[in-house]
PDB file of C-alpha atoms in Angstrom:
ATOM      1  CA  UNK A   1       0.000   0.000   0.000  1.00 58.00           C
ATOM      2  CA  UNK A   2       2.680   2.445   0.562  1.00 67.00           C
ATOM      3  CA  UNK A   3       4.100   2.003  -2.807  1.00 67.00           C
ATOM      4  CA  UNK A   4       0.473   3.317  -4.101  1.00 73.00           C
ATOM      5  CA  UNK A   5       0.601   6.141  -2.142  1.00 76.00           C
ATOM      6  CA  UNK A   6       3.940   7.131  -3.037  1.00 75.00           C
ATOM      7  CA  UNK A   7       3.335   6.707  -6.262  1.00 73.00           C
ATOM      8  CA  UNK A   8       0.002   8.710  -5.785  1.00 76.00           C
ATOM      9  CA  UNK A   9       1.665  11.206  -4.328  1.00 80.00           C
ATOM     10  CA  UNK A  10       4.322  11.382  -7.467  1.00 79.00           C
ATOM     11  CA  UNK A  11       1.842  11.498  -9.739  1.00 79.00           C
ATOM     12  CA  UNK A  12      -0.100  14.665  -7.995  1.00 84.00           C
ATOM     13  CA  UNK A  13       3.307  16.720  -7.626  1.00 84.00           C
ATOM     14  CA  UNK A  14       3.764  16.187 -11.600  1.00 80.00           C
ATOM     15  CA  UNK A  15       0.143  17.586 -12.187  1.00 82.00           C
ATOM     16  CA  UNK A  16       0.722  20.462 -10.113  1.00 83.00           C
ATOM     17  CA  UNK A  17       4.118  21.045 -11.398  1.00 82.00           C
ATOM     18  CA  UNK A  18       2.678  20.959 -15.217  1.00 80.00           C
ATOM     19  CA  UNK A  19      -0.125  23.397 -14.291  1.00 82.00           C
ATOM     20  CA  UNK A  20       1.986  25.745 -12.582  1.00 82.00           C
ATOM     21  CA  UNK A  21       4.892  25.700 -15.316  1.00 79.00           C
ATOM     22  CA  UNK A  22       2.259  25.465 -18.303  1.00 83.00           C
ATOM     23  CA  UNK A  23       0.888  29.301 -17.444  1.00 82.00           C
ATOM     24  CA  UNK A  24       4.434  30.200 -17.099  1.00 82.00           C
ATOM     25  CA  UNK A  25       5.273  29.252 -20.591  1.00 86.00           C
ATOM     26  CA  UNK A  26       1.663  30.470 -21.975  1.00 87.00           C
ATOM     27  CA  UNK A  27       2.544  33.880 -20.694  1.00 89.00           C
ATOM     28  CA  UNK A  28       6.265  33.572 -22.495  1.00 89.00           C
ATOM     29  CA  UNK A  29       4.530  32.147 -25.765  1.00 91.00           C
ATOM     30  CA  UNK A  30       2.360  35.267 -26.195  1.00 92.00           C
ATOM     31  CA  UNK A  31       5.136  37.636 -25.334  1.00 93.00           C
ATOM     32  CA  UNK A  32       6.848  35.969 -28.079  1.00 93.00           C
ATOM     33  CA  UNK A  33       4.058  36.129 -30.233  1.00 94.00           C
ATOM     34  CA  UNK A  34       3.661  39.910 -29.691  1.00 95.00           C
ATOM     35  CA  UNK A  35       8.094  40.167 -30.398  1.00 95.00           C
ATOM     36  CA  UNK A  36       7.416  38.423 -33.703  1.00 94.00           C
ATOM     37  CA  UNK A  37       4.617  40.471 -34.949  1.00 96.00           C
ATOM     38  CA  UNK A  38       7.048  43.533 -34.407  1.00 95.00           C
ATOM     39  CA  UNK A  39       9.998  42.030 -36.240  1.00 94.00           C
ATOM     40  CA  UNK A  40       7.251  41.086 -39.117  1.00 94.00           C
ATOM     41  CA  UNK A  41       6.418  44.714 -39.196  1.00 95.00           C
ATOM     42  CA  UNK A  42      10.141  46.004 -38.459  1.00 95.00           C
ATOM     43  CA  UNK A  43      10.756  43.947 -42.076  1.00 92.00           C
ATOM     44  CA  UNK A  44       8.017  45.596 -43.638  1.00 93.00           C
ATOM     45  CA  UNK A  45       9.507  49.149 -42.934  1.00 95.00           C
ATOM     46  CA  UNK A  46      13.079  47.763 -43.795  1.00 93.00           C
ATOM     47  CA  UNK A  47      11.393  46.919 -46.824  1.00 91.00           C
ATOM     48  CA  UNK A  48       9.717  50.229 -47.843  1.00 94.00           C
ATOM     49  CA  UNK A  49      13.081  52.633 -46.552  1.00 94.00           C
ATOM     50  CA  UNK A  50      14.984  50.022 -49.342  1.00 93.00           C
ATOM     51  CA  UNK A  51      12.647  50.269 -51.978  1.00 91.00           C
ATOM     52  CA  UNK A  52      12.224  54.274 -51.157  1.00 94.00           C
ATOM     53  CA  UNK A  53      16.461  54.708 -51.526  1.00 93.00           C
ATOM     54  CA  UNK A  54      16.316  52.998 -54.821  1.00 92.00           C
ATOM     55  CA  UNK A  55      13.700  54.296 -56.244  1.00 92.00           C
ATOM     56  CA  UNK A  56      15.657  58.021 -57.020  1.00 93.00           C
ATOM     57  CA  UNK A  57      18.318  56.051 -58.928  1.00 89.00           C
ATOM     58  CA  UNK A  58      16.432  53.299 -60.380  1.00 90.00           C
ATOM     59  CA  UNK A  59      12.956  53.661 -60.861  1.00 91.00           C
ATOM     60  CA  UNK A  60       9.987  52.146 -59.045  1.00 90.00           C
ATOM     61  CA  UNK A  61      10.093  48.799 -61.097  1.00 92.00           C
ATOM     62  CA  UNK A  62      13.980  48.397 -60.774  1.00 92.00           C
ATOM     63  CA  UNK A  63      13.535  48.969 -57.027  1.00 91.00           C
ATOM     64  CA  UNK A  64      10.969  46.386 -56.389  1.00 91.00           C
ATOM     65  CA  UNK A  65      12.499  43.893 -58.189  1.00 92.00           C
ATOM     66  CA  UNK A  66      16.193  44.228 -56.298  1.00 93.00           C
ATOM     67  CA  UNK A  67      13.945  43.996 -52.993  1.00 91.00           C
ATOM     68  CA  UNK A  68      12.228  41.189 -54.255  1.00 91.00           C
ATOM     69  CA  UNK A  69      15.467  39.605 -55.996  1.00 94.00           C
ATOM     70  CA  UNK A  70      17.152  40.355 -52.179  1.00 92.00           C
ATOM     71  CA  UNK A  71      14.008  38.613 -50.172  1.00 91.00           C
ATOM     72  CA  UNK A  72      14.258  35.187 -52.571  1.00 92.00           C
ATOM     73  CA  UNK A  73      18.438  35.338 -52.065  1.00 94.00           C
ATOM     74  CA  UNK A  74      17.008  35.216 -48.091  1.00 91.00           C
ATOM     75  CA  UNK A  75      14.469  32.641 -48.627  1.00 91.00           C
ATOM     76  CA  UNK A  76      16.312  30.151 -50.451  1.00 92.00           C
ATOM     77  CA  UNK A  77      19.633  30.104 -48.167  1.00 93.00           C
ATOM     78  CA  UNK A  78      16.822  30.011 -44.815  1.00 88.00           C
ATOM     79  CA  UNK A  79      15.216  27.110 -46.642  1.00 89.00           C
ATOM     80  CA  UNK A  80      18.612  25.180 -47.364  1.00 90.00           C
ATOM     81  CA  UNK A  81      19.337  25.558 -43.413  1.00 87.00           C
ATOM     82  CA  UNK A  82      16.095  24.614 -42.541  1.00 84.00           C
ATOM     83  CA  UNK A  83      15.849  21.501 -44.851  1.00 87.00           C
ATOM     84  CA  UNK A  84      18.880  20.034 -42.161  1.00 82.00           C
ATOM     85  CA  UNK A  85      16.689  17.669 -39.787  1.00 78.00           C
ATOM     86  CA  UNK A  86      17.832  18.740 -36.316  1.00 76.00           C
ATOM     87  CA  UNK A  87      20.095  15.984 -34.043  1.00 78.00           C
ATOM     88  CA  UNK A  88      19.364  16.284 -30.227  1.00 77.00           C
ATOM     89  CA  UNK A  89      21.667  13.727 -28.665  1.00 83.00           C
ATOM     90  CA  UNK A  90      19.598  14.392 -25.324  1.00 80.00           C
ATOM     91  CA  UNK A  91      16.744  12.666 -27.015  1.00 78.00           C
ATOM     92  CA  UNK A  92      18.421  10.244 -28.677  1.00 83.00           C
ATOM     93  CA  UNK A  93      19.989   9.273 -25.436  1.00 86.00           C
ATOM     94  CA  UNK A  94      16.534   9.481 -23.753  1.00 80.00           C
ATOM     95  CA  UNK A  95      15.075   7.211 -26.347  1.00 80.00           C
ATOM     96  CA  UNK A  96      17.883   4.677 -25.926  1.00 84.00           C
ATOM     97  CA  UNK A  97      17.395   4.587 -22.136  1.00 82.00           C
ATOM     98  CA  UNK A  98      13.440   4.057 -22.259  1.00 78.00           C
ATOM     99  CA  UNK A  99      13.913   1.208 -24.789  1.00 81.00           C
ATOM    100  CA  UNK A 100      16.916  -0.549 -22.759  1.00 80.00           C
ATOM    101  CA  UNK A 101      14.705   0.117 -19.630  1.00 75.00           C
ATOM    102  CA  UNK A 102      11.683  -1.411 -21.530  1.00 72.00           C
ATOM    103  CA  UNK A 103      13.624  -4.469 -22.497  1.00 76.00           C
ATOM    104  CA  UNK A 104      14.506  -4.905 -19.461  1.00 75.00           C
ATOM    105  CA  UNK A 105      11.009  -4.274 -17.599  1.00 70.00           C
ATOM    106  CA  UNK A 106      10.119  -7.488 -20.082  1.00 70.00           C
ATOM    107  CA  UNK A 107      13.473  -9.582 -19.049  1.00 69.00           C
ATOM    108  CA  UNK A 108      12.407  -9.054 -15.666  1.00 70.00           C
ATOM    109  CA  UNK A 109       8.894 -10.145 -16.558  1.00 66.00           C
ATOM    110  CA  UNK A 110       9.803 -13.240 -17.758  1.00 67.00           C
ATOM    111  CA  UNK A 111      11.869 -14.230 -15.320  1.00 65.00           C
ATOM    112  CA  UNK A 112       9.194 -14.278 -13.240  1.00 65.00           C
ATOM    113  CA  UNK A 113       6.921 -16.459 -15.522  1.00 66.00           C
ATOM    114  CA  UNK A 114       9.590 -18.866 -15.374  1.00 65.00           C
ATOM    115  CA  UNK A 115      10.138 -18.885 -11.601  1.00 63.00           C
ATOM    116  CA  UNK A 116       6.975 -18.798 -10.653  1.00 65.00           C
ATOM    117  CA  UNK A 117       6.000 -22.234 -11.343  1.00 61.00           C
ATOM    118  CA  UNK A 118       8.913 -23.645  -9.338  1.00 57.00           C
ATOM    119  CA  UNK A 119       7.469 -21.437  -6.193  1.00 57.00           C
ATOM    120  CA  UNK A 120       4.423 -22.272  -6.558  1.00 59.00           C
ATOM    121  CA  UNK A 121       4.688 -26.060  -6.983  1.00 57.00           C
ATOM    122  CA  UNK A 122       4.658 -28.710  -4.075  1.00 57.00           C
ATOM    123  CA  UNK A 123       7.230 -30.806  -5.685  1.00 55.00           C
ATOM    124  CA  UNK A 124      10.578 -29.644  -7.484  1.00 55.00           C
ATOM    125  CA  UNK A 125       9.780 -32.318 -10.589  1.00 56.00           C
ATOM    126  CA  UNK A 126       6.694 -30.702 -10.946  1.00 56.00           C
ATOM    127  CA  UNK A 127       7.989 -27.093 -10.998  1.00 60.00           C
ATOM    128  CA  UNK A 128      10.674 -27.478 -12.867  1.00 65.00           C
ATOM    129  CA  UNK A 129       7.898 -29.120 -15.933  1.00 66.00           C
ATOM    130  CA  UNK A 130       5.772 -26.086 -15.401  1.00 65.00           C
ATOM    131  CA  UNK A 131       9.018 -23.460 -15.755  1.00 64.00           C
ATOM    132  CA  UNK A 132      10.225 -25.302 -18.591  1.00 68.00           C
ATOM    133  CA  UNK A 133       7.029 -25.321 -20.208  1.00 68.00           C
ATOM    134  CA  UNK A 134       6.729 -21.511 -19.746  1.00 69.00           C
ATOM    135  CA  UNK A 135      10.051 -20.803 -20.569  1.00 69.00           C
ATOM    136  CA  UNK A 136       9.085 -22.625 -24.020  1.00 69.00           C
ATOM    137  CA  UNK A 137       5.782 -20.738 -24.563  1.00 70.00           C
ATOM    138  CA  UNK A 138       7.507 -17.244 -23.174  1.00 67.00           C
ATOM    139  CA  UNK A 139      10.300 -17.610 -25.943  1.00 68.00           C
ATOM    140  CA  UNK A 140       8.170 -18.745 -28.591  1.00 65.00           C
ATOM    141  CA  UNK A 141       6.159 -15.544 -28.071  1.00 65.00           C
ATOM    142  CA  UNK A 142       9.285 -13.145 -28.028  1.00 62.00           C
ATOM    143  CA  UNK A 143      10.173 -14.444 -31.274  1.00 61.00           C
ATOM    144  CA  UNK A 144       6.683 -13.793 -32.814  1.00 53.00           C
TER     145      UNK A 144
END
């Protein structure tokens, strides 16, 4: 019984802590939002003082194609870092640890299929059948 209430109790504190850390990063993900609509709109005036320099020693067409010509330069090189999948050896290592710790969990699992019939049984001959017959049905269904 105490392992259910510890684990009871483990499972409450991670609630809590996921409410009280989930407003903290819903207030940080709107500030961000409201930093990237500025930047968005900082662009857009980059974009118009450009186009207003060259249009004196250019022309209006000129200018708005050598903005235009700049912001597809921009786009393509962002696009060529961006098409680079990401490698986060924290979550590689994290994903290697829950599948060693699953294999494991079913090592342990079987173990105990095996030894159980010997613990259970009044005679050793008997056990041992029963563990060697689970032991055949236990690997014949990790192999499946």
């Amino acid at each position: 019984m105490r392992l259910l209430s510890l684990a009871r109790a483990a499972w409450q504190a991670e609630g809590l802590y996921l409410r009280r850390s989930g407003r903290g990063y819903a207030i940080q993900a709107g500030l961000a939002a409201a930093a990237a609509i500025f930047a968005v709109l900082m662009l857009v005036m980059l974009h118009i003082a450009a186009f207003a320099a060259l249009v004196p020693g250019m022309g209006p067409v000129w200018s708005a194609l050598i903005v235009a010509s700049a912001d597809l330069v921009l786009a393509a090189i962002l696009a060529l870092v961006a098409r680079k999948p990401p490698r986060d050896v924290v979550a590689e290592e994290a994903l290697a640890l829950r599948q060693a710790a699953l294999r494991q969990m079913g090592d342990t699992a079987t173990q105990a299929m095996i030894l159980a019939p010997l613990l259970r049984s009044q005679t050793l001959k008997k056990g041992a059948i029963g563990a060697a017959l689970t032991a055949a049905v236990v690997g014949f269904m990790n192999r499946r």
